Short mmCIF file of C-alpha atoms in Angstrom, two decimals:
data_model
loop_
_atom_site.label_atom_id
_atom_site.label_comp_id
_atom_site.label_asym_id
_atom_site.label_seq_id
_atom_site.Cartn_x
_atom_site.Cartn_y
_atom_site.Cartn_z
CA UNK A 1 -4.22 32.11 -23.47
CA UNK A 2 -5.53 28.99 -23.03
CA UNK A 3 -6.29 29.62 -19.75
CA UNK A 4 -8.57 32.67 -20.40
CA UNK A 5 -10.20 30.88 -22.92
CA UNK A 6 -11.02 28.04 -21.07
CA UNK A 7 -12.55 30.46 -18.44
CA UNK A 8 -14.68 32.57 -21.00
CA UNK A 9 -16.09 28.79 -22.59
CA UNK A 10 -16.69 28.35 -19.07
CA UNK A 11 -18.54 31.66 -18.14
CA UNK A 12 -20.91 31.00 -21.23
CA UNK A 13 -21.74 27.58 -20.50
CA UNK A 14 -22.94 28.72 -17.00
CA UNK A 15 -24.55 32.00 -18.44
CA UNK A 16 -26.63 29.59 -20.61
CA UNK A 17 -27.28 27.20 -17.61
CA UNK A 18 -28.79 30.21 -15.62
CA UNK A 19 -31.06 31.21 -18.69
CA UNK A 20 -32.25 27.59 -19.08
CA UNK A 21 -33.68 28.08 -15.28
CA UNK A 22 -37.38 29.86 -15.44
CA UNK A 23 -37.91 31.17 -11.89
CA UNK A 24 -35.83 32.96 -9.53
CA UNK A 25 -36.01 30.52 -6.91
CA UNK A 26 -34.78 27.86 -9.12
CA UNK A 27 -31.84 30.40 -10.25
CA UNK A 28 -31.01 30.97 -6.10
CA UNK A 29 -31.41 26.72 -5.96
CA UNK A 30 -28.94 26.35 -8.56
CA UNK A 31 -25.86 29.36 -7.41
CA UNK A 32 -26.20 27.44 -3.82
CA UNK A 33 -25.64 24.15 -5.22
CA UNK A 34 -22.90 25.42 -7.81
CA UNK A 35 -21.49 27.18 -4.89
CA UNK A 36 -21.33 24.16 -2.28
CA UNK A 37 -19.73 22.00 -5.44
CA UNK A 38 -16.81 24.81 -5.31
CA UNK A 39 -16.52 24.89 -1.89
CA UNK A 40 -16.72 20.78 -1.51
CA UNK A 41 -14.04 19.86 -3.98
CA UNK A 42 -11.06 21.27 -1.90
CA UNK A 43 -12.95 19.87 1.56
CA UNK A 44 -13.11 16.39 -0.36
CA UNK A 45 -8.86 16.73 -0.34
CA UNK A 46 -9.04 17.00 3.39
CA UNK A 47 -8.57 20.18 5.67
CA UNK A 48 -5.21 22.15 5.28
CA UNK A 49 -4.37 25.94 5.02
CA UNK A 50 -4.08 25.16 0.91
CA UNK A 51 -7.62 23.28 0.51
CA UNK A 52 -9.26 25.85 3.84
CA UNK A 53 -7.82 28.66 1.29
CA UNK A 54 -9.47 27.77 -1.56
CA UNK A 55 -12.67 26.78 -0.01
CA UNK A 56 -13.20 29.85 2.42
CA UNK A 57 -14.60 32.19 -0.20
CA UNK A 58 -17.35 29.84 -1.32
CA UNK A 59 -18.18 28.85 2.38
CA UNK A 60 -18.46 32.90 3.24
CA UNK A 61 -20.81 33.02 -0.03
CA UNK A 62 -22.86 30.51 0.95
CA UNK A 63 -23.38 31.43 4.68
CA UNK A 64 -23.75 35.48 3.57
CA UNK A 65 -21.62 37.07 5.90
CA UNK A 66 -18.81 39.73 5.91
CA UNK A 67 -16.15 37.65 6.69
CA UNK A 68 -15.39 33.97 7.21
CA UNK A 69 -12.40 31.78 8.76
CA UNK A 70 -11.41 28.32 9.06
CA UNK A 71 -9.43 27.14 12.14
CA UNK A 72 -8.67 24.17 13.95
CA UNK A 73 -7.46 23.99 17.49
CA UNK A 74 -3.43 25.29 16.74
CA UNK A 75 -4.04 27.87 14.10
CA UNK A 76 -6.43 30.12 12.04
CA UNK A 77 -5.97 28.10 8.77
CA UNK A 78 -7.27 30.58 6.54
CA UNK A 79 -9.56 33.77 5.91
CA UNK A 80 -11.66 35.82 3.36
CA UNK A 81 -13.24 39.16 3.64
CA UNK A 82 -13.44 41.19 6.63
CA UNK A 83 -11.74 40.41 10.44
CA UNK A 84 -8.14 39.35 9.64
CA UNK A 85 -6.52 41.27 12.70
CA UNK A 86 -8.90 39.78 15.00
CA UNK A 87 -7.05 36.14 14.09
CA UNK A 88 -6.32 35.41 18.02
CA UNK A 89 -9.35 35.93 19.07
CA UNK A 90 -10.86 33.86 16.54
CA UNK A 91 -8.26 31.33 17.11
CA UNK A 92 -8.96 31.07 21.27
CA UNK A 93 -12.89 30.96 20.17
CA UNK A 94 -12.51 27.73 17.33
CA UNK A 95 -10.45 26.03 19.97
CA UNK A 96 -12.67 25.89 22.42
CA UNK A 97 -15.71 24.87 20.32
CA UNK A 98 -13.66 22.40 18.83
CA UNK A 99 -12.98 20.82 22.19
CA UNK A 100 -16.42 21.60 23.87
CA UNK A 101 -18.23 20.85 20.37
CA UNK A 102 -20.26 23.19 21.00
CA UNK A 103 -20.93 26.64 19.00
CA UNK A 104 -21.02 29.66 20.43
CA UNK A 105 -21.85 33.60 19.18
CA UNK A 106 -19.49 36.53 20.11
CA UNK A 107 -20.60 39.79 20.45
CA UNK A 108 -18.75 43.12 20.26
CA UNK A 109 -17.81 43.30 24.06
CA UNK A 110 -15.95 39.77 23.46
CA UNK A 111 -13.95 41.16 20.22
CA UNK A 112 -12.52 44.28 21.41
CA UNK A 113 -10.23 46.10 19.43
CA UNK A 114 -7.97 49.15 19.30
CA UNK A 115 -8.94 49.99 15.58
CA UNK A 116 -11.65 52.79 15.90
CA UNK A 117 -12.27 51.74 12.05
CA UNK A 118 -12.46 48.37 13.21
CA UNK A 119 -15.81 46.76 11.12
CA UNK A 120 -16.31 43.67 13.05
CA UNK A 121 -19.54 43.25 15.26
CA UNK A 122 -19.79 39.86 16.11
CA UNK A 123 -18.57 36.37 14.90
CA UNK A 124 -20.66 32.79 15.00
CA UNK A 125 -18.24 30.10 16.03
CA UNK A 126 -19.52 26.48 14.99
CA UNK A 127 -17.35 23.28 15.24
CA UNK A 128 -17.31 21.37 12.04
CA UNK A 129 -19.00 18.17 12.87
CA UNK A 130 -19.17 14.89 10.91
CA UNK A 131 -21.78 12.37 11.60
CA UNK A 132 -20.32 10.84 14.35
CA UNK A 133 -20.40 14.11 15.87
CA UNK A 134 -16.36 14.50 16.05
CA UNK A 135 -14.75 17.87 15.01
CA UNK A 136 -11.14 19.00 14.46
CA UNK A 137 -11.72 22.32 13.10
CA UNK A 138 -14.35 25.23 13.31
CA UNK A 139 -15.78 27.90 11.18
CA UNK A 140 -15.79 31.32 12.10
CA UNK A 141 -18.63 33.68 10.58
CA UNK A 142 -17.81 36.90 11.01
CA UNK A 143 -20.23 39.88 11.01
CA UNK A 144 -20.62 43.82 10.78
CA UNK A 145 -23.79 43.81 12.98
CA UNK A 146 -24.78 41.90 16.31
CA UNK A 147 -24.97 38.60 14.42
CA UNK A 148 -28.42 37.93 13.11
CA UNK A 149 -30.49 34.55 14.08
CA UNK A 150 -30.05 34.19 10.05
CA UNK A 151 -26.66 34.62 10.00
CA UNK A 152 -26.38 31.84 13.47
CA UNK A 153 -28.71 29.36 11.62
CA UNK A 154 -26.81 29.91 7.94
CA UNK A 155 -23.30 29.47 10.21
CA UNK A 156 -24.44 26.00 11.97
CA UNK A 157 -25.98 24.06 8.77
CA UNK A 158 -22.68 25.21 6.75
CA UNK A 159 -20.27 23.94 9.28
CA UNK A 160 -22.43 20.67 9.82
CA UNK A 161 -22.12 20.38 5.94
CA UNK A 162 -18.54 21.29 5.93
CA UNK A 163 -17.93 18.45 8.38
CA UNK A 164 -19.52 16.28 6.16
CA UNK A 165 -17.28 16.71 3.16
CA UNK A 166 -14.37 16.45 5.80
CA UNK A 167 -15.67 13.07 7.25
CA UNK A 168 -16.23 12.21 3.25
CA UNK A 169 -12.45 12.89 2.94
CA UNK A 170 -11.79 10.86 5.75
CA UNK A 171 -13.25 7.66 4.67
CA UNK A 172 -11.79 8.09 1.23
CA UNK A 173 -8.50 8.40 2.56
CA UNK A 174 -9.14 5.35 5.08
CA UNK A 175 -10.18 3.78 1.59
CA UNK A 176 -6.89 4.33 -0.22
CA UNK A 177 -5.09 3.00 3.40
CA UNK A 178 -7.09 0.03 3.28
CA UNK A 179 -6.40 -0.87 -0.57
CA UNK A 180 -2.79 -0.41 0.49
CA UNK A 181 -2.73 -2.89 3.11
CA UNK A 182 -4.85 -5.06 1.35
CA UNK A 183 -1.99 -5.25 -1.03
CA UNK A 184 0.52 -6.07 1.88
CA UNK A 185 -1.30 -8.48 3.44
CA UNK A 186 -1.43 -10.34 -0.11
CA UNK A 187 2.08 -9.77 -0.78
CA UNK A 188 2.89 -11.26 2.60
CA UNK A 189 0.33 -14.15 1.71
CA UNK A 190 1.91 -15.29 -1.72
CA UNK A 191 5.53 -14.26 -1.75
CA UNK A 192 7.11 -16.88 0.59
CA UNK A 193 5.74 -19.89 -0.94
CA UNK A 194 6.79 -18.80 -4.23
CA UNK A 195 9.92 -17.37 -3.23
CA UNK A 196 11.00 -20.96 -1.47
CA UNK A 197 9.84 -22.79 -4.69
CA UNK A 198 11.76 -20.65 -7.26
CA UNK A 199 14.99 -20.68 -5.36
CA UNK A 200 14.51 -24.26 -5.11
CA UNK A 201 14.22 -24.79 -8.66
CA UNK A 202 17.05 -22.11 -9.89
CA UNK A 203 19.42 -23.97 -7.49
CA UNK A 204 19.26 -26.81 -9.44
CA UNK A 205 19.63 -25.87 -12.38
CA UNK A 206 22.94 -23.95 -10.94
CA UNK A 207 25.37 -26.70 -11.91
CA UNK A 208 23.77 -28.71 -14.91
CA UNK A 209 22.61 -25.52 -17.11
CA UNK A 210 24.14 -22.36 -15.89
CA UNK A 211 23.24 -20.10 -18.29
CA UNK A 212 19.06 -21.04 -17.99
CA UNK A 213 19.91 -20.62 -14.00
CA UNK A 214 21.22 -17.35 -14.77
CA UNK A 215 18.09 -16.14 -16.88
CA UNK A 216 15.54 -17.67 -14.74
CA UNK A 217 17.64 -15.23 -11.30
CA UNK A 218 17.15 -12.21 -13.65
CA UNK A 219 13.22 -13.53 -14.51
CA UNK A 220 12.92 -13.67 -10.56
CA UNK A 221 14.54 -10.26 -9.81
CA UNK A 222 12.55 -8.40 -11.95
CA UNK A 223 9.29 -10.85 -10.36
CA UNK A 224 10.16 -9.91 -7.42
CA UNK A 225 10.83 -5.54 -8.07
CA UNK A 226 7.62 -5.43 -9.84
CA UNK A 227 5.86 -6.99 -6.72
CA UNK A 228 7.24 -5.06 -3.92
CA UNK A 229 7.06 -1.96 -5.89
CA UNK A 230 6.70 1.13 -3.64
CA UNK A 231 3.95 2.92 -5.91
CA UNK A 232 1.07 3.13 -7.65
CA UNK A 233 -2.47 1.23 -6.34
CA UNK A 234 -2.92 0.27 -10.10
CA UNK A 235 -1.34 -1.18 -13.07
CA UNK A 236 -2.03 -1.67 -16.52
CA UNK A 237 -2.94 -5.48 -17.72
CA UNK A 238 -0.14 -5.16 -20.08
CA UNK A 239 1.89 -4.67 -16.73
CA UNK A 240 0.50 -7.38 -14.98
CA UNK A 241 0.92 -9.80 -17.45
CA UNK A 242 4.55 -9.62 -17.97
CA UNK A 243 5.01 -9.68 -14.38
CA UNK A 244 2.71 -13.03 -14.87
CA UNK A 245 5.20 -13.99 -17.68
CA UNK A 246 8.24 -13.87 -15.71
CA UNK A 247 6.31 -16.21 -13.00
CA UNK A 248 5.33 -19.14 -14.95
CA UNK A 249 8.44 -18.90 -16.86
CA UNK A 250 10.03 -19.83 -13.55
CA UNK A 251 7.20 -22.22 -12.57
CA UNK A 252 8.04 -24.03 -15.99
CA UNK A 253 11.17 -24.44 -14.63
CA UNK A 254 9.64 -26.44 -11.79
CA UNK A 255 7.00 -28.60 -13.16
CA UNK A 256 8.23 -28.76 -17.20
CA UNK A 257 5.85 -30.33 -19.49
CA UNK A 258 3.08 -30.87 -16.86
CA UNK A 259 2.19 -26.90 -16.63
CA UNK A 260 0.99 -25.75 -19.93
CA UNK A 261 -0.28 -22.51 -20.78
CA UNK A 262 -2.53 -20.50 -23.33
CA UNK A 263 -2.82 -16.93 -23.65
CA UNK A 264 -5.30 -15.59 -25.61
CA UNK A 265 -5.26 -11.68 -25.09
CA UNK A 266 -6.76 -8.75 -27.30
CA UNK A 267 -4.34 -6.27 -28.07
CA UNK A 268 -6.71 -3.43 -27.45
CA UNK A 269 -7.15 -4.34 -23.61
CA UNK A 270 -3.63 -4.04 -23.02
CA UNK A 271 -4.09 -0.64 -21.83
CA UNK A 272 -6.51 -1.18 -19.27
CA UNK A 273 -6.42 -0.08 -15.57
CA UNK A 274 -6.62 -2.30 -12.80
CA UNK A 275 -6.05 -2.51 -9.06
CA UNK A 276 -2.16 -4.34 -8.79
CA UNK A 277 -2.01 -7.50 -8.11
CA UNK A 278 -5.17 -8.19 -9.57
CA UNK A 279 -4.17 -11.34 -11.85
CA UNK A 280 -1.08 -12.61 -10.31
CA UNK A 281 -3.14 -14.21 -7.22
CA UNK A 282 -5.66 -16.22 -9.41
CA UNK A 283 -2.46 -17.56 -11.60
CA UNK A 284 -0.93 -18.61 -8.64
CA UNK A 285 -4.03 -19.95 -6.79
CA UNK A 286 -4.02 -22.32 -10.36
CA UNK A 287 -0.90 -23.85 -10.31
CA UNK A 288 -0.41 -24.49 -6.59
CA UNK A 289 -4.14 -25.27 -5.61
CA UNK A 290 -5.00 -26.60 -8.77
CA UNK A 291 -2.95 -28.01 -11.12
CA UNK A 292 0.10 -29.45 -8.62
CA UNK A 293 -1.74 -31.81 -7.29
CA UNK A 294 -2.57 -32.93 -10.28
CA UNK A 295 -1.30 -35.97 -11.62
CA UNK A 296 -0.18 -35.33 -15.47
CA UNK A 297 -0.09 -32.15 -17.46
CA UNK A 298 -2.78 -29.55 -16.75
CA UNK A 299 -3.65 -26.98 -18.90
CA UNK A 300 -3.45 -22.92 -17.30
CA UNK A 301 -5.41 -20.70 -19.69
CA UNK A 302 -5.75 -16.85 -19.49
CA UNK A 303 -7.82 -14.35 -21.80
CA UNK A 304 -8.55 -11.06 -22.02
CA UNK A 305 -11.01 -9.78 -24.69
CA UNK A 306 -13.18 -6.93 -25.83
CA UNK A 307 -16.17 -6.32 -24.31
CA UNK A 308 -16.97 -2.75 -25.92
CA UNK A 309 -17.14 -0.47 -22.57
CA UNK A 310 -15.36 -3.20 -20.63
CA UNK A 311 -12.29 -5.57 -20.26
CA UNK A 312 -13.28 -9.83 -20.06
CA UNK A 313 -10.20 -11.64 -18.00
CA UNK A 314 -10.65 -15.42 -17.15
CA UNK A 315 -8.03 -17.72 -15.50
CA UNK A 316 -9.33 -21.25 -15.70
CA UNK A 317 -7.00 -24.56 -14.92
CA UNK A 318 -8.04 -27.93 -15.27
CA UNK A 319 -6.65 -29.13 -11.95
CA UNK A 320 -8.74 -30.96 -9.65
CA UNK A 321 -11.12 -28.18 -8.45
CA UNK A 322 -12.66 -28.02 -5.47
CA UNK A 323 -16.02 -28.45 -3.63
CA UNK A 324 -17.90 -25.55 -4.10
CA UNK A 325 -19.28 -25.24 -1.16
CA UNK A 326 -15.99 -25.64 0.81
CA UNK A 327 -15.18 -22.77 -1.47
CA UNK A 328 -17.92 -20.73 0.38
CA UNK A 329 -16.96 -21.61 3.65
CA UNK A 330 -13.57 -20.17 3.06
CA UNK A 331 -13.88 -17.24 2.14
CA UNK A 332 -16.68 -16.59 4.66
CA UNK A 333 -14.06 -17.40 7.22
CA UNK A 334 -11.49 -15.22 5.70
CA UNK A 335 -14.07 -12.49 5.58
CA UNK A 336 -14.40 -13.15 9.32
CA UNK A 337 -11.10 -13.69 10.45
CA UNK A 338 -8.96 -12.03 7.68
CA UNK A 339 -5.80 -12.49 9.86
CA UNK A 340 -6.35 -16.58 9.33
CA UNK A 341 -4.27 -17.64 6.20
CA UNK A 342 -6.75 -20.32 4.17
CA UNK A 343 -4.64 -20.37 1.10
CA UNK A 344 -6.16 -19.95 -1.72
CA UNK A 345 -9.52 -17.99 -0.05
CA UNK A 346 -7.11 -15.48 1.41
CA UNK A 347 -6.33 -14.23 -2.30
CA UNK A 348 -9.63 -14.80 -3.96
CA UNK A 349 -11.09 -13.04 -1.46
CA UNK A 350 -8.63 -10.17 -1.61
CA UNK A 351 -8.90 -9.47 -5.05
CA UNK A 352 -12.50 -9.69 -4.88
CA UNK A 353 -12.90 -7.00 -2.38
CA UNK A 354 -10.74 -4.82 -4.10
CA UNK A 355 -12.07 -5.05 -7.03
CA UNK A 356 -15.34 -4.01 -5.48
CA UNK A 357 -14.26 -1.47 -3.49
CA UNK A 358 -12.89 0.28 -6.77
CA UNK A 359 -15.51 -0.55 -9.93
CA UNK A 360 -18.37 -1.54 -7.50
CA UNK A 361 -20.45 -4.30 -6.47
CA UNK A 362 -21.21 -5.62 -9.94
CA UNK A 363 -17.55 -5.91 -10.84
CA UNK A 364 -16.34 -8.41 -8.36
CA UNK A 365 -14.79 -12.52 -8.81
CA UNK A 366 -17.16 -14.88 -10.47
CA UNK A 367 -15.76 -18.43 -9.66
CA UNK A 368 -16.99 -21.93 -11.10
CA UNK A 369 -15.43 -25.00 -10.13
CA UNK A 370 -16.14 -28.52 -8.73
CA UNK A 371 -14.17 -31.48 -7.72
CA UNK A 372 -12.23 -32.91 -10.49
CA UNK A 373 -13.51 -30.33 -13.20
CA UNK A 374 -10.77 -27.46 -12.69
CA UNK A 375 -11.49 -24.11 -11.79
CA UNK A 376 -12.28 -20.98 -13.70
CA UNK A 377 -12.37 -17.41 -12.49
CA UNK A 378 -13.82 -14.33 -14.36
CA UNK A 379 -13.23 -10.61 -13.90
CA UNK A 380 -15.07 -7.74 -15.58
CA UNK A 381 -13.14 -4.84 -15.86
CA UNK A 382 -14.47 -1.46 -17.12
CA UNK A 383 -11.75 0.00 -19.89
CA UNK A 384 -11.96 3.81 -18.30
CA UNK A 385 -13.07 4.74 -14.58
CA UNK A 386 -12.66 8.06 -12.78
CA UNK A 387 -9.77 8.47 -10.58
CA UNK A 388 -8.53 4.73 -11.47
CA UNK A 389 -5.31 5.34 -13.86
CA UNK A 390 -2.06 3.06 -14.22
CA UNK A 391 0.94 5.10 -12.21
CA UNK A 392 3.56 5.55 -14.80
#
């Protein structure tokens, strides 16, 4: 029911779209470009016989002919319209323009067949190419005539376009694989210095208080499951902060009075997305770059507030800072060499780039600091973003 109505809301909206247009060639402009959208959502998810199924019958529409396939070099991945029991033939013809990357026309003496019904004439075979001129699959254009020179032209700027979307889905994948090593590399970074400091300080508390050596194990065990979790590229700041909680609760436990901290969150930016991680790096790059080597208490603050469309989150200690422009340096070098561990740059940097790659270039670390005058570090965060939601 809901369903069919959704569909019929959805038939009027585009009936209305198509009266809006004046002239015919602006209708034709706008059923090619609503027709590549269809076909480029499931190529955007990557080529497989699902997505190749549901992108076929807008890739035949758009290139006009009676039938079209989609095959890579092992199988005919899928099919609409006319030619399915020609499928080997096919097949042998996308494998060898895949590997030759090359395309190639087949006429009727090259698709013989023992149906005297048979409707297939020809078929244009054209590798689908990305821009760096790489294909894994082709696309097969088949025809009831000696294919046309429309038909070959309408066959090679499809594919080329097809390939495009594929490469597209490519990179975003090679995104997501990045972000998730990017998160390695930073749990690998910060994990065993903490992990050596908190065992330190629960073991002495083991035989003089017991029972807070027993809470501050269970503070580090569920630390230490919320970092290494197995899913989910983002959190919720709600999330992150508890996890950031359970940290400086054992950090307390080192340093006692000299590590105070203020919180000052808004309750209606609890709820917001961001890549994990995102927090816990800058709260740890304060207390063991910034306020341990202080002599004395230091203050760690952290807030969060309302910024209408967006989410304001500062971490700012009043350790002994650093130079600025050593600052620089660092995470220059880390963007160079990201294998070489420089502490505190290593994370800064991290999150940074992260946060970029997901919000964009506007969105990333602002830092302000200087010798002796404590460091501060400020994220914006926008409170909803396509495709960026917490993993439950």
């Amino acid at each position: 029911m809901i369903s069919a109505l959704g569909a019929a809301l959805f038939a009027v909206v585009r009936l209305r779209a198509r009266r809006g247009i004046a002239t015919a060639t602006q209708r034709a402009t706008y059923d090619v470009l609503h027709t590549a959208g269809l076909a480029a959502e499931p190529l955007r998810a990557g080529l497989t016989p699902a997505s190749a199924a549901k992108a076929v019958r807008h890739l035949r529409t758009l290139v006009g002919s009676a039938g079209l396939a989609l095959a890579d070099q092992e199988r005919l991945l899928a099919i609409d319209g006319r030619g399915g029991h020609h499928a080997d033939q096919f097949l042998v013809a996308a494998a060898g323009a895949v590997k030759a990357r090359r395309s190639t026309v087949l006429g009727e003496s090259e698709l013989r067949c023992d149906r005297v019904d048979c409707p297939v004439r020809g078929a244009v075979i054209a590798p689908l190419t990305g821009p760096d001129g790489r294909a894994a699959a082709a696309l097969v254009a088949i025809a009831d005539d000696q294919p046309a020179p429309g038909l070959v032209q309408a066959a090679l700027e499809t594919a080329h376009w097809a390939g495009a979307q594929l490469a597209l889905a490519e990179l975003d994948s090679s995104r997501e694989r990045l972000a998730r090593a990017e998160v390695r590399a930073l749990r690998a970074q910060i994990s065993p210095h903490f992990i050596y400091n908190a065992l330190t300080a629960i073991g002495s508390f083991v035989r003089t208080d017991p029972e807070r050596a027993r809470e501050l194990i269970l503070e580090f065990a569920e630390f230490t499951r919320y970092s290494f979790r197995a899913h989910g590229e983002f959190t919720t700041l709600a999330e992150e902060l508890r996890s950031i909680d359970r940290y400086l609760t054992i950090e307390r436990a080192r340093f006692g009075d000299r590590l105070q901290v203020k919180l000052q969150i808004a309750p209606e930016v609890l709820p917001v997305s961001l890549p994990f991680l995102c927090l816990q790096p800058l709260v740890e790059n304060a207390v063991r770059h910034g306020l341990s080597r202080k002599p004395g208490p230091g203050m760690l603050s952290i807030e969060a507030q309302d910024a209408g469309a967006e989410c304001y989150i500062t971490v700012e200690d009043d350790g002994v800072g650093m130079d600025p422009a050593v600052l620089v340096a660092g995470i220059a070098e880390v963007a160079a060499d990201p294998v070489e561990d420089s502490g505190q740059h290593v994370g800064l940097s991290n999150v940074d780039e992260r946060l970029r790659s997901v919000f964009g270039d506007q969105f990333g670390l602002v830092v302000e600091t200087g010798l002796g005058s404590g460091t501060k570090v400020s994220m914006r965060i926008p409170k909803f973003h396509r495709h960026v939601r917490a993993s439950a």
